[in-house]
PDB file of C-alpha atoms and ligand atoms in Angstrom:
ATOM      1  CA  MET A   1     -70.647 -35.655  54.301  1.00  0.00           C
ATOM      2  CA  ARG A   2     -67.149 -34.271  54.510  1.00  0.00           C
ATOM      3  CA  PHE A   3     -64.513 -33.936  51.828  1.00  0.00           C
ATOM      4  CA  ALA A   4     -60.863 -32.972  51.464  1.00  0.00           C
ATOM      5  CA  SER A   5     -58.124 -32.976  48.865  1.00  0.00           C
ATOM      6  CA  LEU A   6     -54.767 -34.735  49.099  1.00  0.00           C
ATOM      7  CA  GLY A   7     -53.417 -32.644  46.251  1.00  0.00           C
ATOM      8  CA  SER A   8     -54.643 -31.180  42.984  1.00  0.00           C
ATOM      9  CA  GLY A   9     -52.832 -30.376  39.743  1.00  0.00           C
ATOM     10  CA  SER A  10     -50.843 -31.894  36.907  1.00  0.00           C
ATOM     11  CA  ARG A  11     -48.462 -33.655  39.331  1.00  0.00           C
ATOM     12  CA  GLY A  12     -51.163 -35.672  41.070  1.00  0.00           C
ATOM     13  CA  ASN A  13     -54.791 -35.579  42.152  1.00  0.00           C
ATOM     14  CA  ALA A  14     -56.840 -37.255  44.871  1.00  0.00           C
ATOM     15  CA  LEU A  15     -60.079 -36.079  46.478  1.00  0.00           C
ATOM     16  CA  LEU A  16     -61.421 -37.742  49.633  1.00  0.00           C
ATOM     17  CA  VAL A  17     -65.133 -38.009  50.376  1.00  0.00           C
ATOM     18  CA  GLU A  18     -66.553 -39.529  53.542  1.00  0.00           C
ATOM     19  CA  VAL A  19     -70.185 -40.316  54.370  1.00  0.00           C
ATOM     20  CA  GLY A  20     -71.054 -42.412  57.425  1.00  0.00           C
ATOM     21  CA  ASN A  21     -68.826 -45.478  57.352  1.00  0.00           C
ATOM     22  CA  THR A  22     -67.826 -45.045  53.729  1.00  0.00           C
ATOM     23  CA  CYS A  23     -64.682 -43.295  52.558  1.00  0.00           C
ATOM     24  CA  ILE A  24     -63.757 -43.049  48.906  1.00  0.00           C
ATOM     25  CA  LEU A  25     -61.214 -41.298  46.744  1.00  0.00           C
ATOM     26  CA  ILE A  26     -61.793 -39.700  43.389  1.00  0.00           C
ATOM     27  CA  ASP A  27     -58.535 -40.456  41.555  1.00  0.00           C
ATOM     28  CA  ALA A  28     -55.195 -41.469  43.028  1.00  0.00           C
ATOM     29  CA  GLY A  29     -52.342 -39.691  41.328  1.00  0.00           C
ATOM     30  CA  PHE A  30     -49.901 -40.558  44.124  1.00  0.00           C
ATOM     31  CA  GLY A  31     -48.079 -43.823  44.758  1.00  0.00           C
ATOM     32  CA  PRO A  32     -48.613 -45.785  48.005  1.00  0.00           C
ATOM     33  CA  ARG A  33     -45.842 -44.149  50.029  1.00  0.00           C
ATOM     34  CA  GLU A  34     -46.881 -40.584  49.091  1.00  0.00           C
ATOM     35  CA  MET A  35     -50.539 -41.553  49.500  1.00  0.00           C
ATOM     36  CA  VAL A  36     -49.909 -42.711  53.080  1.00  0.00           C
ATOM     37  CA  ARG A  37     -48.101 -39.456  53.867  1.00  0.00           C
ATOM     38  CA  ARG A  38     -50.936 -37.335  52.480  1.00  0.00           C
ATOM     39  CA  LEU A  39     -53.716 -39.402  54.105  1.00  0.00           C
ATOM     40  CA  GLU A  40     -51.945 -39.064  57.433  1.00  0.00           C
ATOM     41  CA  ARG A  41     -52.293 -35.267  57.272  1.00  0.00           C
ATOM     42  CA  LEU A  42     -56.069 -35.775  57.224  1.00  0.00           C
ATOM     43  CA  GLY A  43     -56.035 -38.316  60.014  1.00  0.00           C
ATOM     44  CA  LEU A  44     -56.501 -41.428  57.868  1.00  0.00           C
ATOM     45  CA  VAL A  45     -54.571 -44.539  56.877  1.00  0.00           C
ATOM     46  CA  GLY A  46     -54.755 -46.440  53.584  1.00  0.00           C
ATOM     47  CA  ASP A  47     -57.093 -49.069  55.004  1.00  0.00           C
ATOM     48  CA  ASP A  48     -59.668 -46.391  55.884  1.00  0.00           C
ATOM     49  CA  VAL A  49     -60.396 -45.882  52.181  1.00  0.00           C
ATOM     50  CA  ASP A  50     -62.921 -48.315  50.672  1.00  0.00           C
ATOM     51  CA  ALA A  51     -62.758 -47.517  46.984  1.00  0.00           C
ATOM     52  CA  VAL A  52     -61.290 -45.250  44.341  1.00  0.00           C
ATOM     53  CA  LEU A  53     -63.350 -43.759  41.521  1.00  0.00           C
ATOM     54  CA  VAL A  54     -61.195 -43.011  38.504  1.00  0.00           C
ATOM     55  CA  THR A  55     -62.032 -40.122  36.181  1.00  0.00           C
ATOM     56  CA  HIS A  56     -59.617 -40.960  33.340  1.00  0.00           C
ATOM     57  CA  GLU A  57     -56.271 -42.507  32.441  1.00  0.00           C
ATOM     58  CA  HIS A  58     -53.950 -39.473  32.607  1.00  0.00           C
ATOM     59  CA  SER A  59     -51.169 -40.304  35.036  1.00  0.00           C
ATOM     60  CA  ASP A  60     -51.929 -37.396  37.387  1.00  0.00           C
ATOM     61  CA  HIS A  61     -55.228 -39.213  38.104  1.00  0.00           C
ATOM     62  CA  ILE A  62     -54.451 -42.907  37.720  1.00  0.00           C
ATOM     63  CA  GLY A  63     -50.724 -43.019  38.566  1.00  0.00           C
ATOM     64  CA  GLY A  64     -51.221 -44.559  42.014  1.00  0.00           C
ATOM     65  CA  VAL A  65     -54.571 -46.315  41.536  1.00  0.00           C
ATOM     66  CA  PHE A  66     -53.468 -49.905  40.924  1.00  0.00           C
ATOM     67  CA  ALA A  67     -50.508 -49.936  43.316  1.00  0.00           C
ATOM     68  CA  CYS A  68     -52.607 -48.401  46.118  1.00  0.00           C
ATOM     69  CA  ALA A  69     -55.550 -50.713  45.395  1.00  0.00           C
ATOM     70  CA  ARG A  70     -53.273 -53.769  45.710  1.00  0.00           C
ATOM     71  CA  ARG A  71     -51.612 -52.453  48.824  1.00  0.00           C
ATOM     72  CA  PHE A  72     -54.750 -51.301  50.670  1.00  0.00           C
ATOM     73  CA  ASP A  73     -57.378 -53.550  49.042  1.00  0.00           C
ATOM     74  CA  TRP A  74     -59.363 -50.693  47.499  1.00  0.00           C
ATOM     75  CA  GLU A  75     -62.134 -51.414  45.020  1.00  0.00           C
ATOM     76  CA  ILE A  76     -61.480 -49.629  41.699  1.00  0.00           C
ATOM     77  CA  LEU A  77     -64.436 -48.166  39.809  1.00  0.00           C
ATOM     78  CA  LEU A  78     -63.842 -46.892  36.292  1.00  0.00           C
ATOM     79  CA  THR A  79     -65.309 -46.851  32.794  1.00  0.00           C
ATOM     80  CA  HIS A  80     -64.578 -49.582  30.275  1.00  0.00           C
ATOM     81  CA  GLY A  81     -62.706 -47.090  28.100  1.00  0.00           C
ATOM     82  CA  THR A  82     -60.490 -45.935  30.948  1.00  0.00           C
ATOM     83  CA  LEU A  83     -59.576 -49.507  31.906  1.00  0.00           C
ATOM     84  CA  ALA A  84     -58.892 -50.371  28.255  1.00  0.00           C
ATOM     85  CA  ALA A  85     -56.501 -47.423  28.018  1.00  0.00           C
ATOM     86  CA  CYS A  86     -54.482 -48.494  31.076  1.00  0.00           C
ATOM     87  CA  ARG A  87     -51.204 -50.348  30.912  1.00  0.00           C
ATOM     88  CA  ASP A  88     -52.077 -52.174  34.111  1.00  0.00           C
ATOM     89  CA  ASP A  89     -54.642 -54.940  33.550  1.00  0.00           C
ATOM     90  CA  GLY A  90     -55.835 -54.708  37.139  1.00  0.00           C
ATOM     91  CA  ALA A  91     -54.850 -58.274  38.024  1.00  0.00           C
ATOM     92  CA  GLU A  92     -55.336 -59.008  41.731  1.00  0.00           C
ATOM     93  CA  THR A  93     -57.526 -55.943  42.236  1.00  0.00           C
ATOM     94  CA  ARG A  94     -61.298 -55.638  42.630  1.00  0.00           C
ATOM     95  CA  ILE A  95     -62.527 -53.788  39.550  1.00  0.00           C
ATOM     96  CA  THR A  96     -66.049 -52.560  38.867  1.00  0.00           C
ATOM     97  CA  ILE A  97     -66.844 -51.177  35.434  1.00  0.00           C
ATOM     98  CA  ILE A  98     -69.180 -48.187  35.541  1.00  0.00           C
ATOM     99  CA  ASP A  99     -71.432 -46.726  32.866  1.00  0.00           C
ATOM    100  CA  SER A 100     -70.681 -43.035  32.334  1.00  0.00           C
ATOM    101  CA  HIS A 101     -74.393 -42.146  32.590  1.00  0.00           C
ATOM    102  CA  ALA A 102     -75.685 -44.632  35.187  1.00  0.00           C
ATOM    103  CA  PRO A 103     -75.893 -43.738  38.895  1.00  0.00           C
ATOM    104  CA  PHE A 104     -74.516 -46.236  41.433  1.00  0.00           C
ATOM    105  CA  SER A 105     -73.668 -46.422  45.134  1.00  0.00           C
ATOM    106  CA  VAL A 106     -70.509 -47.142  47.065  1.00  0.00           C
ATOM    107  CA  GLY A 107     -71.566 -47.891  50.641  1.00  0.00           C
ATOM    108  CA  ASP A 108     -73.321 -44.774  51.959  1.00  0.00           C
ATOM    109  CA  ILE A 109     -72.348 -42.597  48.980  1.00  0.00           C
ATOM    110  CA  SER A 110     -74.569 -42.174  45.919  1.00  0.00           C
ATOM    111  CA  VAL A 111     -72.629 -41.410  42.772  1.00  0.00           C
ATOM    112  CA  GLN A 112     -73.837 -39.847  39.539  1.00  0.00           C
ATOM    113  CA  PRO A 113     -71.137 -40.000  36.857  1.00  0.00           C
ATOM    114  CA  PHE A 114     -71.256 -37.788  33.779  1.00  0.00           C
ATOM    115  CA  PRO A 115     -69.109 -37.731  30.642  1.00  0.00           C
ATOM    116  CA  VAL A 116     -66.885 -34.746  29.882  1.00  0.00           C
ATOM    117  CA  PRO A 117     -64.905 -33.644  26.807  1.00  0.00           C
ATOM    118  CA  HIS A 118     -61.223 -34.417  27.431  1.00  0.00           C
ATOM    119  CA  ASP A 119     -58.495 -35.982  25.269  1.00  0.00           C
ATOM    120  CA  VAL A 120     -58.731 -39.533  26.648  1.00  0.00           C
ATOM    121  CA  ARG A 121     -60.805 -42.661  25.959  1.00  0.00           C
ATOM    122  CA  GLU A 122     -63.897 -42.393  28.163  1.00  0.00           C
ATOM    123  CA  PRO A 123     -63.564 -39.650  30.792  1.00  0.00           C
ATOM    124  CA  VAL A 124     -66.132 -39.011  33.499  1.00  0.00           C
ATOM    125  CA  GLN A 125     -66.582 -36.656  36.425  1.00  0.00           C
ATOM    126  CA  PHE A 126     -68.898 -37.147  39.386  1.00  0.00           C
ATOM    127  CA  VAL A 127     -71.640 -35.743  41.589  1.00  0.00           C
ATOM    128  CA  LEU A 128     -71.584 -37.428  45.022  1.00  0.00           C
ATOM    129  CA  ALA A 129     -74.496 -37.364  47.439  1.00  0.00           C
ATOM    130  CA  ASP A 130     -75.345 -38.514  50.950  1.00  0.00           C
ATOM    131  CA  GLY A 131     -79.100 -38.483  50.346  1.00  0.00           C
ATOM    132  CA  VAL A 132     -79.462 -34.811  51.300  1.00  0.00           C
ATOM    133  CA  ARG A 133     -76.506 -32.825  50.013  1.00  0.00           C
ATOM    134  CA  ARG A 134     -74.606 -32.998  46.726  1.00  0.00           C
ATOM    135  CA  LEU A 135     -70.941 -32.403  45.961  1.00  0.00           C
ATOM    136  CA  GLY A 136     -70.117 -31.728  42.308  1.00  0.00           C
ATOM    137  CA  VAL A 137     -66.631 -32.431  41.017  1.00  0.00           C
ATOM    138  CA  LEU A 138     -65.386 -31.240  37.658  1.00  0.00           C
ATOM    139  CA  THR A 139     -61.795 -31.136  36.447  1.00  0.00           C
ATOM    140  CA  ASP A 140     -60.105 -32.062  33.179  1.00  0.00           C
ATOM    141  CA  ALA A 141     -62.711 -30.809  30.721  1.00  0.00           C
ATOM    142  CA  GLY A 142     -61.964 -28.868  27.549  1.00  0.00           C
ATOM    143  CA  HIS A 143     -65.289 -27.107  27.306  1.00  0.00           C
ATOM    144  CA  VAL A 144     -68.682 -26.955  28.994  1.00  0.00           C
ATOM    145  CA  THR A 145     -71.558 -29.067  27.697  1.00  0.00           C
ATOM    146  CA  LEU A 146     -75.266 -28.648  28.452  1.00  0.00           C
ATOM    147  CA  HIS A 147     -75.151 -32.026  30.166  1.00  0.00           C
ATOM    148  CA  MET A 148     -72.389 -30.895  32.539  1.00  0.00           C
ATOM    149  CA  VAL A 149     -74.428 -27.813  33.452  1.00  0.00           C
ATOM    150  CA  ALA A 150     -77.498 -29.979  34.118  1.00  0.00           C
ATOM    151  CA  MET A 151     -75.521 -32.394  36.302  1.00  0.00           C
ATOM    152  CA  LEU A 152     -73.884 -29.691  38.436  1.00  0.00           C
ATOM    153  CA  ASP A 153     -77.007 -27.583  38.819  1.00  0.00           C
ATOM    154  CA  GLY A 154     -78.126 -27.110  42.439  1.00  0.00           C
ATOM    155  CA  CYS A 155     -75.137 -28.715  44.195  1.00  0.00           C
ATOM    156  CA  GLU A 156     -74.248 -27.637  47.739  1.00  0.00           C
ATOM    157  CA  ALA A 157     -70.510 -27.894  47.113  1.00  0.00           C
ATOM    158  CA  LEU A 158     -68.410 -27.657  43.992  1.00  0.00           C
ATOM    159  CA  VAL A 159     -64.793 -28.549  43.233  1.00  0.00           C
ATOM    160  CA  LEU A 160     -64.214 -26.868  39.911  1.00  0.00           C
ATOM    161  CA  GLU A 161     -61.240 -26.839  37.565  1.00  0.00           C
ATOM    162  CA  CYS A 162     -59.616 -23.454  37.027  1.00  0.00           C
ATOM    163  CA  ASN A 163     -56.628 -24.732  35.080  1.00  0.00           C
ATOM    164  CA  HIS A 164     -55.218 -21.626  33.498  1.00  0.00           C
ATOM    165  CA  ASP A 165     -55.537 -17.963  32.737  1.00  0.00           C
ATOM    166  CA  THR A 166     -55.735 -17.668  28.945  1.00  0.00           C
ATOM    167  CA  GLN A 167     -53.360 -14.713  28.853  1.00  0.00           C
ATOM    168  CA  MET A 168     -50.749 -16.405  31.059  1.00  0.00           C
ATOM    169  CA  LEU A 169     -50.971 -19.550  28.920  1.00  0.00           C
ATOM    170  CA  ALA A 170     -50.581 -17.538  25.692  1.00  0.00           C
ATOM    171  CA  GLN A 171     -47.607 -15.573  27.029  1.00  0.00           C
ATOM    172  CA  GLY A 172     -45.954 -18.467  28.866  1.00  0.00           C
ATOM    173  CA  ASN A 173     -43.096 -20.766  27.914  1.00  0.00           C
ATOM    174  CA  TYR A 174     -45.013 -23.901  26.941  1.00  0.00           C
ATOM    175  CA  PRO A 175     -44.456 -25.215  23.396  1.00  0.00           C
ATOM    176  CA  LEU A 176     -47.180 -24.144  20.980  1.00  0.00           C
ATOM    177  CA  ALA A 177     -48.572 -27.673  20.579  1.00  0.00           C
ATOM    178  CA  LEU A 178     -49.005 -28.009  24.343  1.00  0.00           C
ATOM    179  CA  LYS A 179     -50.633 -24.566  24.584  1.00  0.00           C
ATOM    180  CA  ARG A 180     -53.099 -25.623  21.890  1.00  0.00           C
ATOM    181  CA  ARG A 181     -53.829 -28.900  23.690  1.00  0.00           C
ATOM    182  CA  ILE A 182     -54.437 -27.270  27.061  1.00  0.00           C
ATOM    183  CA  GLY A 183     -56.534 -24.428  25.658  1.00  0.00           C
ATOM    184  CA  GLY A 184     -58.359 -26.637  23.139  1.00  0.00           C
ATOM    185  CA  LEU A 185     -61.832 -28.152  23.236  1.00  0.00           C
ATOM    186  CA  TRP A 186     -60.532 -31.415  24.753  1.00  0.00           C
ATOM    187  CA  GLY A 187     -58.034 -29.818  27.133  1.00  0.00           C
ATOM    188  CA  HIS A 188     -58.663 -27.924  30.350  1.00  0.00           C
ATOM    189  CA  LEU A 189     -61.059 -25.268  31.670  1.00  0.00           C
ATOM    190  CA  ASP A 190     -59.625 -21.776  32.084  1.00  0.00           C
ATOM    191  CA  ASN A 191     -60.703 -19.346  34.803  1.00  0.00           C
ATOM    192  CA  ALA A 192     -63.174 -17.468  32.606  1.00  0.00           C
ATOM    193  CA  VAL A 193     -64.860 -20.612  31.291  1.00  0.00           C
ATOM    194  CA  ALA A 194     -65.092 -22.008  34.827  1.00  0.00           C
ATOM    195  CA  ALA A 195     -66.704 -18.730  35.916  1.00  0.00           C
ATOM    196  CA  SER A 196     -69.171 -18.857  33.055  1.00  0.00           C
ATOM    197  CA  LEU A 197     -70.109 -22.440  33.999  1.00  0.00           C
ATOM    198  CA  LEU A 198     -70.710 -21.221  37.541  1.00  0.00           C
ATOM    199  CA  SER A 199     -72.995 -18.480  36.227  1.00  0.00           C
ATOM    200  CA  ARG A 200     -75.023 -21.066  34.299  1.00  0.00           C
ATOM    201  CA  ILE A 201     -75.761 -23.372  37.246  1.00  0.00           C
ATOM    202  CA  GLY A 202     -78.011 -22.539  40.162  1.00  0.00           C
ATOM    203  CA  HIS A 203     -75.299 -21.419  42.551  1.00  0.00           C
ATOM    204  CA  SER A 204     -77.434 -19.973  45.357  1.00  0.00           C
ATOM    205  CA  THR A 205     -77.289 -23.343  47.174  1.00  0.00           C
ATOM    206  CA  LEU A 206     -73.478 -23.499  47.186  1.00  0.00           C
ATOM    207  CA  ARG A 207     -71.820 -23.605  50.606  1.00  0.00           C
ATOM    208  CA  HIS A 208     -68.370 -24.466  49.309  1.00  0.00           C
ATOM    209  CA  VAL A 209     -66.645 -23.577  46.046  1.00  0.00           C
ATOM    210  CA  ILE A 210     -63.088 -24.735  45.543  1.00  0.00           C
ATOM    211  CA  ALA A 211     -60.942 -23.965  42.518  1.00  0.00           C
ATOM    212  CA  ALA A 212     -58.916 -27.040  41.544  1.00  0.00           C
ATOM    213  CA  HIS A 213     -56.320 -28.386  39.100  1.00  0.00           C
ATOM    214  CA  LEU A 214     -54.609 -24.974  38.850  1.00  0.00           C
ATOM    215  CA  SER A 215     -51.576 -24.870  36.603  1.00  0.00           C
ATOM    216  CA  GLU A 216     -48.495 -23.782  38.526  1.00  0.00           C
ATOM    217  CA  GLU A 217     -47.094 -22.207  35.333  1.00  0.00           C
ATOM    218  CA  ASN A 218     -50.165 -20.674  33.742  1.00  0.00           C
ATOM    219  CA  ASN A 219     -52.365 -19.556  36.607  1.00  0.00           C
ATOM    220  CA  CYS A 220     -52.258 -18.108  40.072  1.00  0.00           C
ATOM    221  CA  PRO A 221     -54.759 -18.679  42.887  1.00  0.00           C
ATOM    222  CA  MET A 222     -55.785 -15.022  43.071  1.00  0.00           C
ATOM    223  CA  LEU A 223     -56.893 -14.925  39.433  1.00  0.00           C
ATOM    224  CA  ALA A 224     -59.014 -18.080  39.845  1.00  0.00           C
ATOM    225  CA  GLN A 225     -60.557 -16.750  43.064  1.00  0.00           C
ATOM    226  CA  GLU A 226     -61.245 -13.400  41.423  1.00  0.00           C
ATOM    227  CA  ALA A 227     -63.007 -14.979  38.420  1.00  0.00           C
ATOM    228  CA  LEU A 228     -65.278 -17.207  40.536  1.00  0.00           C
ATOM    229  CA  SER A 229     -66.003 -14.687  43.294  1.00  0.00           C
ATOM    230  CA  VAL A 230     -67.305 -12.126  40.783  1.00  0.00           C
ATOM    231  CA  VAL A 231     -69.986 -14.608  39.706  1.00  0.00           C
ATOM    232  CA  LEU A 232     -70.798 -15.655  43.274  1.00  0.00           C
ATOM    233  CA  GLY A 233     -70.847 -12.105  44.618  1.00  0.00           C
ATOM    234  CA  CYS A 234     -68.645 -13.206  47.521  1.00  0.00           C
ATOM    235  CA  LYS A 235     -65.298 -12.135  48.928  1.00  0.00           C
ATOM    236  CA  ARG A 236     -62.349 -13.395  46.919  1.00  0.00           C
ATOM    237  CA  ASP A 237     -60.937 -15.538  49.687  1.00  0.00           C
ATOM    238  CA  TRP A 238     -64.262 -17.295  50.315  1.00  0.00           C
ATOM    239  CA  VAL A 239     -63.410 -19.315  47.204  1.00  0.00           C
ATOM    240  CA  GLY A 240     -61.128 -22.151  48.285  1.00  0.00           C
ATOM    241  CA  ILE A 241     -58.042 -23.365  46.451  1.00  0.00           C
ATOM    242  CA  ALA A 242     -56.981 -26.995  46.069  1.00  0.00           C
ATOM    243  CA  THR A 243     -53.199 -26.842  45.886  1.00  0.00           C
ATOM    244  CA  GLN A 244     -50.725 -29.321  44.438  1.00  0.00           C
ATOM    245  CA  THR A 245     -48.757 -29.663  47.671  1.00  0.00           C
ATOM    246  CA  ASP A 246     -51.479 -29.602  50.304  1.00  0.00           C
ATOM    247  CA  GLY A 247     -54.844 -29.996  48.566  1.00  0.00           C
ATOM    248  CA  PHE A 248     -57.281 -28.603  51.109  1.00  0.00           C
ATOM    249  CA  ALA A 249     -58.362 -29.584  54.621  1.00  0.00           C
ATOM    250  CA  TRP A 250     -61.609 -31.356  55.522  1.00  0.00           C
ATOM    251  CA  ARG A 251     -64.780 -29.417  54.782  1.00  0.00           C
ATOM    252  CA  ASP A 252     -68.137 -30.395  56.276  1.00  0.00           C
ATOM    253  CA  LEU A 253     -71.185 -30.311  54.105  1.00  0.00           C
TER     254      LEU A 253
HETATM  255 ZN1   ZN B 301     -55.445 -33.816  35.228  1.00  0.00          ZN
HETATM  256 ZN1   ZN B 302     -56.479 -35.182  32.154  1.00  0.00          ZN
END
């Protein structure tokens, strides 16, 4: 298995995962033209991608899903609630409705979805496996549930939301209502909560940990790396960062 990010943050998300002959995206927050540009950096074209798994209907995750699926003939997999919340009805696309608790496969990739608390209709995140190794992905969650901990336990790689630093959010320029939404129970994980999640899962098996969905206003990479590296007992820069502009390069698992 190898994985890479095309970009991560409130202006667009897309995570690539490749196993054998199968290549999928988790989310597509970029339109076709931008998607092509970002795929090119990783040596791929639109047709190389088989399917897109959608976590939820916020535009930074779904913004490019339907247009890209029509253009490149991607299968779209999403929950009933997420599809119901979309403006696009998915006409002329191949849509598969997934159950937020039921495992399924896309080609060579096994997928275990799990529900998360976020302020949308039916959000999910995913653990992807190639039969041997597991990659856990968690962004866009307002708090940590026991079920999330159970799902992410024992993964070999983890892409984990570190959205904000609570102090930077409190002292920043966002309107109060937005601060409350982001920091609330159905908003986003802050660095400290992400670190505490990490401390609750069996993290001795982890070969890759990447902080993702960082706010450009209310966080900085060093703070996220610091919070996670303390738990892992590793050097700060061992913790990867998925950036808005570049995502991160291919990592082999
Ligand atoms: Zn998001
Ligand atoms: Zn969201």
